[in-house]
Short mmCIF file of C-alpha atoms in Angstrom, two decimals:
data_model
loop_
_atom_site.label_atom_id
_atom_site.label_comp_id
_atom_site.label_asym_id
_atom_site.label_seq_id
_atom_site.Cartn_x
_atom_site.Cartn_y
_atom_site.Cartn_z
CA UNK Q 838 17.39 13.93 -21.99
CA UNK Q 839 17.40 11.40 -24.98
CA UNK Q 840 19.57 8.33 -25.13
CA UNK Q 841 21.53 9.76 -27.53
CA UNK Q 842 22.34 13.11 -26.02
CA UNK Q 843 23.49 11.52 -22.97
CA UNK Q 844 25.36 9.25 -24.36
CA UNK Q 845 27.25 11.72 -26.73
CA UNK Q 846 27.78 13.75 -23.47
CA UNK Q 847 29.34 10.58 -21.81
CA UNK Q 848 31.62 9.60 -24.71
CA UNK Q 849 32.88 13.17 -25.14
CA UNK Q 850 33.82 13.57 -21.53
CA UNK Q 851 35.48 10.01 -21.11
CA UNK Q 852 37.50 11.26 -24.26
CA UNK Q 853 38.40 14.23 -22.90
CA UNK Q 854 39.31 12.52 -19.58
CA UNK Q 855 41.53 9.75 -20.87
CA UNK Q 856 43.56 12.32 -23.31
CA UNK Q 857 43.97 14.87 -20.46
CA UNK Q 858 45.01 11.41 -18.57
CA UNK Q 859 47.31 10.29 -21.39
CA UNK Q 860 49.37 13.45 -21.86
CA UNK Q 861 49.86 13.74 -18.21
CA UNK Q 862 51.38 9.99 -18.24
CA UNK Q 863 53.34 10.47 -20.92
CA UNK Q 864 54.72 13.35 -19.73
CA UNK Q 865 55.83 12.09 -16.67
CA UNK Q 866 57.26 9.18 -18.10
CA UNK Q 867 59.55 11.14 -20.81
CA UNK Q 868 62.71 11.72 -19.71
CA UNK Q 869 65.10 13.74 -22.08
CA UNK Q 870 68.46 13.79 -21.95
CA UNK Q 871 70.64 15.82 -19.87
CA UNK Q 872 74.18 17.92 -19.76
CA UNK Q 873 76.35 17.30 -16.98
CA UNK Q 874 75.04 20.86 -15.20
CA UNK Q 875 71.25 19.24 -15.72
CA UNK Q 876 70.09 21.26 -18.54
CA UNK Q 877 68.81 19.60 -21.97
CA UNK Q 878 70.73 22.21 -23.89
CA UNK Q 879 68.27 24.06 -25.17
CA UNK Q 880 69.08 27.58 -24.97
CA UNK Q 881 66.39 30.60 -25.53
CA UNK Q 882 67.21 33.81 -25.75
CA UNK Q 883 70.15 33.54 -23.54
CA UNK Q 884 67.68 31.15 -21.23
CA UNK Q 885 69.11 27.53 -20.26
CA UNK Q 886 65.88 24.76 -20.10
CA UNK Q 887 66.28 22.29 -17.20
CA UNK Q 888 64.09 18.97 -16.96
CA UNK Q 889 62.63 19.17 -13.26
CA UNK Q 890 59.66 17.07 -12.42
CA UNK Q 891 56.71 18.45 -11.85
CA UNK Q 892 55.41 20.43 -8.48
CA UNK Q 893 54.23 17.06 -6.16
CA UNK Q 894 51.24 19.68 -5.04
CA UNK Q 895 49.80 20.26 -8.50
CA UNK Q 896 49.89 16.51 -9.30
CA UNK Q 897 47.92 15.62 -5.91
CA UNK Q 898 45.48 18.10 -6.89
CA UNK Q 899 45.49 17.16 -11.11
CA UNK Q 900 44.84 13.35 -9.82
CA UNK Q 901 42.99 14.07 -6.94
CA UNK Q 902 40.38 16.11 -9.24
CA UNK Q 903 40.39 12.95 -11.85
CA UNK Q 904 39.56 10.40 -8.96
CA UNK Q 905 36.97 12.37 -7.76
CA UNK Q 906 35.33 12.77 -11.46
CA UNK Q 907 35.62 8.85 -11.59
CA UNK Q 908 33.41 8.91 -8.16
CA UNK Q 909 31.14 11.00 -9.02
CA UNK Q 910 30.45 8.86 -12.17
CA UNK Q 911 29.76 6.07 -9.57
CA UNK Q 912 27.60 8.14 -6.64
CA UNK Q 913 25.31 9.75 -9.41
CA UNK Q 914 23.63 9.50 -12.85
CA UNK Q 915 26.61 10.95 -15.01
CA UNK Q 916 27.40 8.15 -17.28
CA UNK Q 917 24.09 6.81 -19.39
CA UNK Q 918 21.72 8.38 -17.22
CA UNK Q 919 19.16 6.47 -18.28
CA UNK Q 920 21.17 3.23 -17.99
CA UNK Q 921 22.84 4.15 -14.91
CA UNK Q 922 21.66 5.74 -11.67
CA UNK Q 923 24.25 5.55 -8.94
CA UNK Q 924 24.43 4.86 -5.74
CA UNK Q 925 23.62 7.93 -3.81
CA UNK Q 926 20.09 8.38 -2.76
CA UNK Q 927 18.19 10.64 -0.59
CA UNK Q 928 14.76 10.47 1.45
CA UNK Q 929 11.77 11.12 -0.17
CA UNK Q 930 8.26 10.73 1.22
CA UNK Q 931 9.40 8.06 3.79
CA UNK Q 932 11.19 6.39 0.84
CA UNK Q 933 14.74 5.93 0.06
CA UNK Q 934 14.88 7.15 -3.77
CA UNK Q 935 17.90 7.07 -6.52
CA UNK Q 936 19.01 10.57 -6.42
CA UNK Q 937 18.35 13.01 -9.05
CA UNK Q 938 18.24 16.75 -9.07
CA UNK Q 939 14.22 16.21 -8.91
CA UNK Q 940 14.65 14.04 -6.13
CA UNK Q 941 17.04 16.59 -4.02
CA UNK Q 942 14.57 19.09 -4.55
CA UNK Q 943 11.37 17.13 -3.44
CA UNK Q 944 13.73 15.96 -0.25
CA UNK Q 945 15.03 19.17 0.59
CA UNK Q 946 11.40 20.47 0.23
CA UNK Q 947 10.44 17.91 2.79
CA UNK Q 948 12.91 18.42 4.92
CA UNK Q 949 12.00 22.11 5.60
CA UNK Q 950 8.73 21.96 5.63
CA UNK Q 951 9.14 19.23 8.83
CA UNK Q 952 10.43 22.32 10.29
CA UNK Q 953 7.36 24.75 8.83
CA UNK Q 954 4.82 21.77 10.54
CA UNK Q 955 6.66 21.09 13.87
CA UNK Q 956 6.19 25.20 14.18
CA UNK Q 957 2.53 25.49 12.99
CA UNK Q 958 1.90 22.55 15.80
CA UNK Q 959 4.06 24.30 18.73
CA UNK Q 960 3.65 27.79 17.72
CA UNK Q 961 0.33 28.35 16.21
CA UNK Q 962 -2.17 25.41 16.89
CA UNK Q 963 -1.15 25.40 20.61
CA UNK Q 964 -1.76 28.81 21.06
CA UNK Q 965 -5.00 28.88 18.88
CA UNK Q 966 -6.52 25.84 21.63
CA UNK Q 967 -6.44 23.52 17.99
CA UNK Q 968 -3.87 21.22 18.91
CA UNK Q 969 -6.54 18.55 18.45
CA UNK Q 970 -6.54 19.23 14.54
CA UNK Q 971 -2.78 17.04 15.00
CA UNK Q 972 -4.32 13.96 14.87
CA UNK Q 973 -5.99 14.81 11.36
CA UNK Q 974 -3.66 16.27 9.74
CA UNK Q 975 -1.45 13.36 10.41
CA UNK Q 976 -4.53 10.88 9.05
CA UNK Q 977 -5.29 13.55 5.85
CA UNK Q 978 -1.31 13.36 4.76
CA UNK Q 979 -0.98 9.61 4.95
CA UNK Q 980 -4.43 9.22 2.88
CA UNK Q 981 -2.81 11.10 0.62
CA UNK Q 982 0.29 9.84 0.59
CA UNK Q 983 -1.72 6.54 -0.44
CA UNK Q 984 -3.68 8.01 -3.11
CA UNK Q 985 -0.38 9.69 -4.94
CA UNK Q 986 1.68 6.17 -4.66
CA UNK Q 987 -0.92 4.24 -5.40
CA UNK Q 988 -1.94 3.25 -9.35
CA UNK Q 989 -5.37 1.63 -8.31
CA UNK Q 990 -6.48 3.27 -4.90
CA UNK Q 991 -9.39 2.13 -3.25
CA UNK Q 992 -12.35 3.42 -4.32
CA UNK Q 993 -13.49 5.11 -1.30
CA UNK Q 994 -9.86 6.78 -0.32
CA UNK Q 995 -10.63 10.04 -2.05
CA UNK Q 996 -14.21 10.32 -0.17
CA UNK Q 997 -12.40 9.39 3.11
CA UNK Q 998 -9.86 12.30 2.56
CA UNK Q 999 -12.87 14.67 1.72
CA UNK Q 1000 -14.32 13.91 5.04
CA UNK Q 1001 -10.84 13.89 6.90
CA UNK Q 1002 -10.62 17.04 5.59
CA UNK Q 1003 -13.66 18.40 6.62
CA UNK Q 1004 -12.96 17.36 10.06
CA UNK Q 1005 -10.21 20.35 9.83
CA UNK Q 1006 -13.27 23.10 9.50
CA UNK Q 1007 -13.81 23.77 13.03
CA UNK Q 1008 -10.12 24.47 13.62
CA UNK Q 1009 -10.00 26.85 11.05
CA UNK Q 1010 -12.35 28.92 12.65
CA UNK Q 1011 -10.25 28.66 15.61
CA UNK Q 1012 -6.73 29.86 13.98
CA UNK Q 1013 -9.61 33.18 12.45
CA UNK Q 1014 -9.23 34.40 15.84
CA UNK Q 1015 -5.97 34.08 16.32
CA UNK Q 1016 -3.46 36.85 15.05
CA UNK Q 1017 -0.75 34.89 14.54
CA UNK Q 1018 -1.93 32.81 12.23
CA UNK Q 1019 -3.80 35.31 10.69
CA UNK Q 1020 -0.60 36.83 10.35
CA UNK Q 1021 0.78 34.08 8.56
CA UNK Q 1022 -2.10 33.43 6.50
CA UNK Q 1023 -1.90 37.13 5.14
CA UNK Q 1024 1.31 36.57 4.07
CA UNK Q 1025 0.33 33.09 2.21
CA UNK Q 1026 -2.66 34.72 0.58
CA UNK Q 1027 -0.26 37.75 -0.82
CA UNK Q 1028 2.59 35.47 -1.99
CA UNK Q 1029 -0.75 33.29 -3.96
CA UNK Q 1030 -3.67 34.80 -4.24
CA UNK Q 1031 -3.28 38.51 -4.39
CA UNK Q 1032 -2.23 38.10 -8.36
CA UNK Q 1033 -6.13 37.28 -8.78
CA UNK Q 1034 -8.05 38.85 -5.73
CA UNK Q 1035 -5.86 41.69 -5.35
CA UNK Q 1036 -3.38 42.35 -2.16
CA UNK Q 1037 -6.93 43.67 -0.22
CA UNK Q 1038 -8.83 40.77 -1.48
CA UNK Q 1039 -11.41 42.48 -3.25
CA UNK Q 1040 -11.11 41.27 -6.38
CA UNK Q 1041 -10.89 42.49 -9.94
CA UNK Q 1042 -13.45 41.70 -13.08
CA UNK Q 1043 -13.17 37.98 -13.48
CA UNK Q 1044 -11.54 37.45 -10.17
CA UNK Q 1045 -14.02 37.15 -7.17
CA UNK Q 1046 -13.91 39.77 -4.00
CA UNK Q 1047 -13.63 37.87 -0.99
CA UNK Q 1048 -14.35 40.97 1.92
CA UNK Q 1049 -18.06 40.43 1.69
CA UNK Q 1050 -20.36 37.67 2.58
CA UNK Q 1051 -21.58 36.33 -1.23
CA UNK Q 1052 -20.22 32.96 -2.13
CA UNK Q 1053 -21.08 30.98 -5.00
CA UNK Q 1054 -20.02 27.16 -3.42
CA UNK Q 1055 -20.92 28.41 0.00
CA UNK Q 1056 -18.90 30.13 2.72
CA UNK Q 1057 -18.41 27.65 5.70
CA UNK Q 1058 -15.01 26.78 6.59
CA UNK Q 1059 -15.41 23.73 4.95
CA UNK Q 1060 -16.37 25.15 1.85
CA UNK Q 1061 -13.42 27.04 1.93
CA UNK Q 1062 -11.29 24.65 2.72
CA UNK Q 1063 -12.74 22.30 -0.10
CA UNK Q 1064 -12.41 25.50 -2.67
CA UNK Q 1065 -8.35 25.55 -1.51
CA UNK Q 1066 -7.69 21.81 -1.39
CA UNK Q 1067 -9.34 20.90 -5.10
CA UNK Q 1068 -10.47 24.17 -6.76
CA UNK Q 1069 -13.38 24.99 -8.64
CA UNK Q 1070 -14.05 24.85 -11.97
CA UNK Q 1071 -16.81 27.01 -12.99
CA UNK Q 1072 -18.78 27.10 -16.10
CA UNK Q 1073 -21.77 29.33 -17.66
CA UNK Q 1074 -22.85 28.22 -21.23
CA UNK Q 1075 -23.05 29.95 -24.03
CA UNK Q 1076 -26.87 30.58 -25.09
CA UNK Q 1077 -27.22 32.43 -28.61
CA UNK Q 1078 -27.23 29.42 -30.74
CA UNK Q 1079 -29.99 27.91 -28.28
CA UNK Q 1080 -32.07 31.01 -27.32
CA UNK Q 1081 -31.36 33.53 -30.22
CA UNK Q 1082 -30.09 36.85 -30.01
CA UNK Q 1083 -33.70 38.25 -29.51
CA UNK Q 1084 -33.36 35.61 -26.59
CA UNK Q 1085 -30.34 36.68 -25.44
CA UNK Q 1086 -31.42 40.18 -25.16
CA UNK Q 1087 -34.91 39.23 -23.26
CA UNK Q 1088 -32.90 37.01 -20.64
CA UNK Q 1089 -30.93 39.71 -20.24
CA UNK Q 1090 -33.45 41.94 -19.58
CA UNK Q 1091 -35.10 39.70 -16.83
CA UNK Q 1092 -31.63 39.11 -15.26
CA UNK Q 1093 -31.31 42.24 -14.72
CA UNK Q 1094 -34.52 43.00 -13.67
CA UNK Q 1095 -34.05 40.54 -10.47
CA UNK Q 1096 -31.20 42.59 -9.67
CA UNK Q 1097 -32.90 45.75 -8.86
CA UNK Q 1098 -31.37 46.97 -12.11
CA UNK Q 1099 -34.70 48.70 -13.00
CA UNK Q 1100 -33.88 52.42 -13.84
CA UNK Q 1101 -30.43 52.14 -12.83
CA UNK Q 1102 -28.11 55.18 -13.94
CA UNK Q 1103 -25.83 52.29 -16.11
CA UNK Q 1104 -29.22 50.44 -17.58
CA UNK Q 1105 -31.76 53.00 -18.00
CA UNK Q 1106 -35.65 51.63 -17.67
CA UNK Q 1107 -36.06 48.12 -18.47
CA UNK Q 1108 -38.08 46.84 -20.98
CA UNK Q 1109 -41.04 45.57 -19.50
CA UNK Q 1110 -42.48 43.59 -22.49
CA UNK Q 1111 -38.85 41.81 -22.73
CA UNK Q 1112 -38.73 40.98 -19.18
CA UNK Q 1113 -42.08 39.13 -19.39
CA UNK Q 1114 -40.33 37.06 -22.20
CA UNK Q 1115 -37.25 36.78 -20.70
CA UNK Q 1116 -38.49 35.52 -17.67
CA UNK Q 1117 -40.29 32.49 -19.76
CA UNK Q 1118 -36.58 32.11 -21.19
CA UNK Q 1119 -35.08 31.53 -17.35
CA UNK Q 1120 -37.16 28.98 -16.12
CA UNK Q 1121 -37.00 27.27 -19.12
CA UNK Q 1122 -33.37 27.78 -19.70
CA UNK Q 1123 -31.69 28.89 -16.56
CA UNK Q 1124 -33.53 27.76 -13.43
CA UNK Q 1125 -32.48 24.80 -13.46
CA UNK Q 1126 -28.95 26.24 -12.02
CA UNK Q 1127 -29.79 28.99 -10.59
CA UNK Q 1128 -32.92 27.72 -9.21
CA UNK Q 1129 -36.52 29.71 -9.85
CA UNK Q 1130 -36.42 32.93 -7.66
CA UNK Q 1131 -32.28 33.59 -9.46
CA UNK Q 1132 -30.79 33.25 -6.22
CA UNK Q 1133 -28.21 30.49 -7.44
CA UNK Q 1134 -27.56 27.16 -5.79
CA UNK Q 1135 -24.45 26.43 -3.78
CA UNK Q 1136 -24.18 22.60 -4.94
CA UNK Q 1137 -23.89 23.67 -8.49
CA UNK Q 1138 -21.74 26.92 -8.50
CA UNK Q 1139 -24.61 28.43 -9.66
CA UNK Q 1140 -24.36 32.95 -8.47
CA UNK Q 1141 -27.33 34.38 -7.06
CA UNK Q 1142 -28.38 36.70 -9.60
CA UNK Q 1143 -30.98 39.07 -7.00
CA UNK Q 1144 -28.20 40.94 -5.28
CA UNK Q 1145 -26.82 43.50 -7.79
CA UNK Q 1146 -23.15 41.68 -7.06
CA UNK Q 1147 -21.36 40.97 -10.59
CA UNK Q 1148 -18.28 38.86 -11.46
CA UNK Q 1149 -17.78 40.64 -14.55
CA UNK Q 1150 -19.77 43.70 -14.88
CA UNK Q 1151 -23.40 44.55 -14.07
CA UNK Q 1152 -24.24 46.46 -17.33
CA UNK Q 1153 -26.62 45.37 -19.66
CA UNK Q 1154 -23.96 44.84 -22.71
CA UNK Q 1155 -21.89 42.72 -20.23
CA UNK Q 1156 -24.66 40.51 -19.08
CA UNK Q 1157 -25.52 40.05 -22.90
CA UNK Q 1158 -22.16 39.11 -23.96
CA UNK Q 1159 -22.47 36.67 -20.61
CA UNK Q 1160 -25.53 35.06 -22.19
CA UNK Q 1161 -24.39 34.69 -26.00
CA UNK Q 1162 -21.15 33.75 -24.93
CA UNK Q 1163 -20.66 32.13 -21.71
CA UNK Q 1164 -17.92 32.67 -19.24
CA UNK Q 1165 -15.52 30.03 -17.67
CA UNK Q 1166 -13.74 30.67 -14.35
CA UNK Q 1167 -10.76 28.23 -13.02
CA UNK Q 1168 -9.43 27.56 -9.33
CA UNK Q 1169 -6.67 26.52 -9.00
CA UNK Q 1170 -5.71 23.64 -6.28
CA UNK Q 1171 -3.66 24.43 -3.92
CA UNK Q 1172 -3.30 21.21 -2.10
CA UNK Q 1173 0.33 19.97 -3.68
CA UNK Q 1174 1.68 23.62 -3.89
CA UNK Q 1175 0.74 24.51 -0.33
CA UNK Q 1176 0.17 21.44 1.85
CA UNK Q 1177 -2.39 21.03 4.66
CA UNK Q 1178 -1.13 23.57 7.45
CA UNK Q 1179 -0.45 26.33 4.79
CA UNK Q 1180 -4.22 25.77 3.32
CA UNK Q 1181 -5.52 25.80 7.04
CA UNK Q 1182 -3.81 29.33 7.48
CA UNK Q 1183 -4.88 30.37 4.19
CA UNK Q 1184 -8.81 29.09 4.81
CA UNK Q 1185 -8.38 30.57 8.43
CA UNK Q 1186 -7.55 34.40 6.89
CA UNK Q 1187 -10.25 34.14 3.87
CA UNK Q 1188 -12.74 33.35 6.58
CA UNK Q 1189 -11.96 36.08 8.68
CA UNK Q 1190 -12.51 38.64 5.98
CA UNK Q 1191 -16.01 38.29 5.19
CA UNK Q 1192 -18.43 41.10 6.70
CA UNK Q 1193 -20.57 39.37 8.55
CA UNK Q 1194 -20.77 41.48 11.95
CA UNK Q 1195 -18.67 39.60 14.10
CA UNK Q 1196 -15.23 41.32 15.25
CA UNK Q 1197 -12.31 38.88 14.83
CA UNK Q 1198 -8.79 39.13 15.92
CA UNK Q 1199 -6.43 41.88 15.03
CA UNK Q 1200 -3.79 41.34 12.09
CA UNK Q 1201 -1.24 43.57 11.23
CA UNK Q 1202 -1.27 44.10 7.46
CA UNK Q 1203 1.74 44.59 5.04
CA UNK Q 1204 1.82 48.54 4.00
CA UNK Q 1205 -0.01 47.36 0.78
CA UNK Q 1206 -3.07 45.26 1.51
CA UNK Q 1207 -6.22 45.81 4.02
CA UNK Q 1208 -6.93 44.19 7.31
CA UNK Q 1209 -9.27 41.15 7.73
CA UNK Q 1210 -12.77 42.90 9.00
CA UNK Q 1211 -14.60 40.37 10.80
CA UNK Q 1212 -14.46 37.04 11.63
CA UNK Q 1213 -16.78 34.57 9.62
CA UNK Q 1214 -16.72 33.15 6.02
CA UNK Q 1215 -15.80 35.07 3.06
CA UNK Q 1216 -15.86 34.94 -0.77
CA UNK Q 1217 -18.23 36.06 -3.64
CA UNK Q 1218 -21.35 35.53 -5.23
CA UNK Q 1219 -20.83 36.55 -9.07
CA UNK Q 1220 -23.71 36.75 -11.65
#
């Protein structure tokens, strides 16, 4: 709020208070005068008017209510806010904070999440033989705790959280075989994720399915847990201007061709003649991402384009328009929405749904959404 909005809002309630005030005074202090049988002789409709002071209750409560306006002008930010911030505070990251309705929120936030953690440590990393992941989470939330306070962190805080974090990977794969937190993590990924992947996780055009075993920055825990922490931001270019539509369409033609696309029911034959050019196009153009053989490379985000698994559609039009173009796909972070222990369950039930042959723990599933498969790393490869 402006200076001058809060100010006008000041002014017109210490108005308001000191007429309400005034009148009250002055009608206490009035005193008319009287018959001998105590009326003022005012007579209404056969109705005699007698001056009685007023009920001793109503004018506890009338001043009562006017002292406690004046302290709450004092204990919070109600006069000049931005002048004035009172003297009540509350607890906020290990500091004591002026309070505002911000600062109640962040506190109160805190404050139940203490009880979320001390559970996740009894309740789920106990049981899960992970109590040893304690230790970093405790180092991972002061780092960070650093990094948000700080306005010139050290340079190598953000690399030392990276690696604290990855020090969490092997107890995610330990809570993937537990169905509690499994449990848990279901019911983080539905109330987050499903709006994207869907409540069974397999996706939708744009939105990556995470039940099989393609990934596009890898599928270790750690990659995972990365993806959660920081997001991904993922980019293809657009390549008319530079390659041409006649380009465009022979690229496409050799993409799909390293697909197994050839003679597909959606694609009909491929065009041999533009495959030879498109390939010449790729390596030029495209290898450098997505590496020479088209099977993508993890340190760049790049898909593997051989396995006939599409992002947003496998048919020749839709690779075209992918090449002329371009397509741009956003993570989110989910590290200051979620927290540490929340991404751990989270990265715990994405890695248990991938198909990769291993049986994991049993889940029960809300009515809506499918149970994890297997336990191992899970996400997509999109072309």
């Amino acid at each position: 709020m402006t200076f001058f909005w809060s100010s006008w809002i000041t002014v017109l309630s210490i108005m308001c208070w000191g007429g309400i005030l005034g009148v009250l005074l002055m009608v206490l202090k009035y005193k008319p005068e009287v018959e001998e049988d105590g009326t003022t002789g005012h007579t209404y409709d056969g109705i005699q008017e007698y001056d009685k002071p007023l009920p001793k209750w109503w004018l506890v409560i009338f001043f009562g209510s006017i002292i406690w306006g004046v302290a709450y002008w004092v204990f919070f930010p109600a006069i000049f806010p931005s002048k004035w911030e009172g003297i009540a505070t509350v607890e906020v990251d290990g500091e004591t904070v002026p309070w505002t309705s911000h600062n109640e929120l962040n506190s109160e936030l805190e404050s139940n999440n203490k009880v979320f953690t001390d559970n996740f440590e009894q309740n789920i990393l106990a049981k899960a033989n992970a109590s040893g992941a304690t230790k970093s989470l405790a180092s991972l939330s002061e780092m960070q705790a650093t990094l948000r306070r700080s306005e010139t962190p050290p340079a190598d805080l953000q690399t030392k959280i990276d690696e604290k974090t990855a020090e969490l990977a092997p107890y995610v794969e330990k809570l993937a075989e537990n169905p509690n937190a499994l449990k848990v993590g279901s019911r983080l990924f539905l109330q987050n994720c499903s709006v994207c992947h869907g409540s069974n996780a397999k996706g939708a055009t744009g939105y990556p399915n995470l039940t099989d075993n393609d990934w596009i920055y890898g599928g270790e825990a750690t990659n995972i847990l990365t993806t959660l922490h920081k997001g991904r931001v993922g980019g293809m270019p657009a390549w008319r201007d530079q390659i041409g539509e006649d380009g465009v369409r022979a690229a496409s033609e050799y993409v799909l061709s390293l697909s197994g696309n050839n003679g597909s029911k959606s694609n009909g034959e491929l065009d041999k003649t533009m495959v030879a050019q498109g390939s010449a196009i790729f390596q030029q153009n495209c290898a450098l991402c997505h590496g020479k053989d088209g099977k993508g490379m993890i340190s760049a985000g790049a898909p593997n384009l051989t396995d006939n698994i599409w992002l947003y559609g496998g048919d020749r039009e839709t690779v075209r328009n992918t090449l002329r173009y371009g397509r741009a796909g956003v993570m989110p972070q989910w590290e200051t929405k979620l927290g540490n222990e929340r991404i751990m369950l989270l990265a715990a039930y994405v890695y248990s749904l991938s198909d990769r042959g291993v049986q994991t723990a049993k889940v029960t599933m809300p009515a809506n959404a499918t149970a994890p498969k297997t336990a191992a790393p899970a996400a997509t490869t999109v072309n």
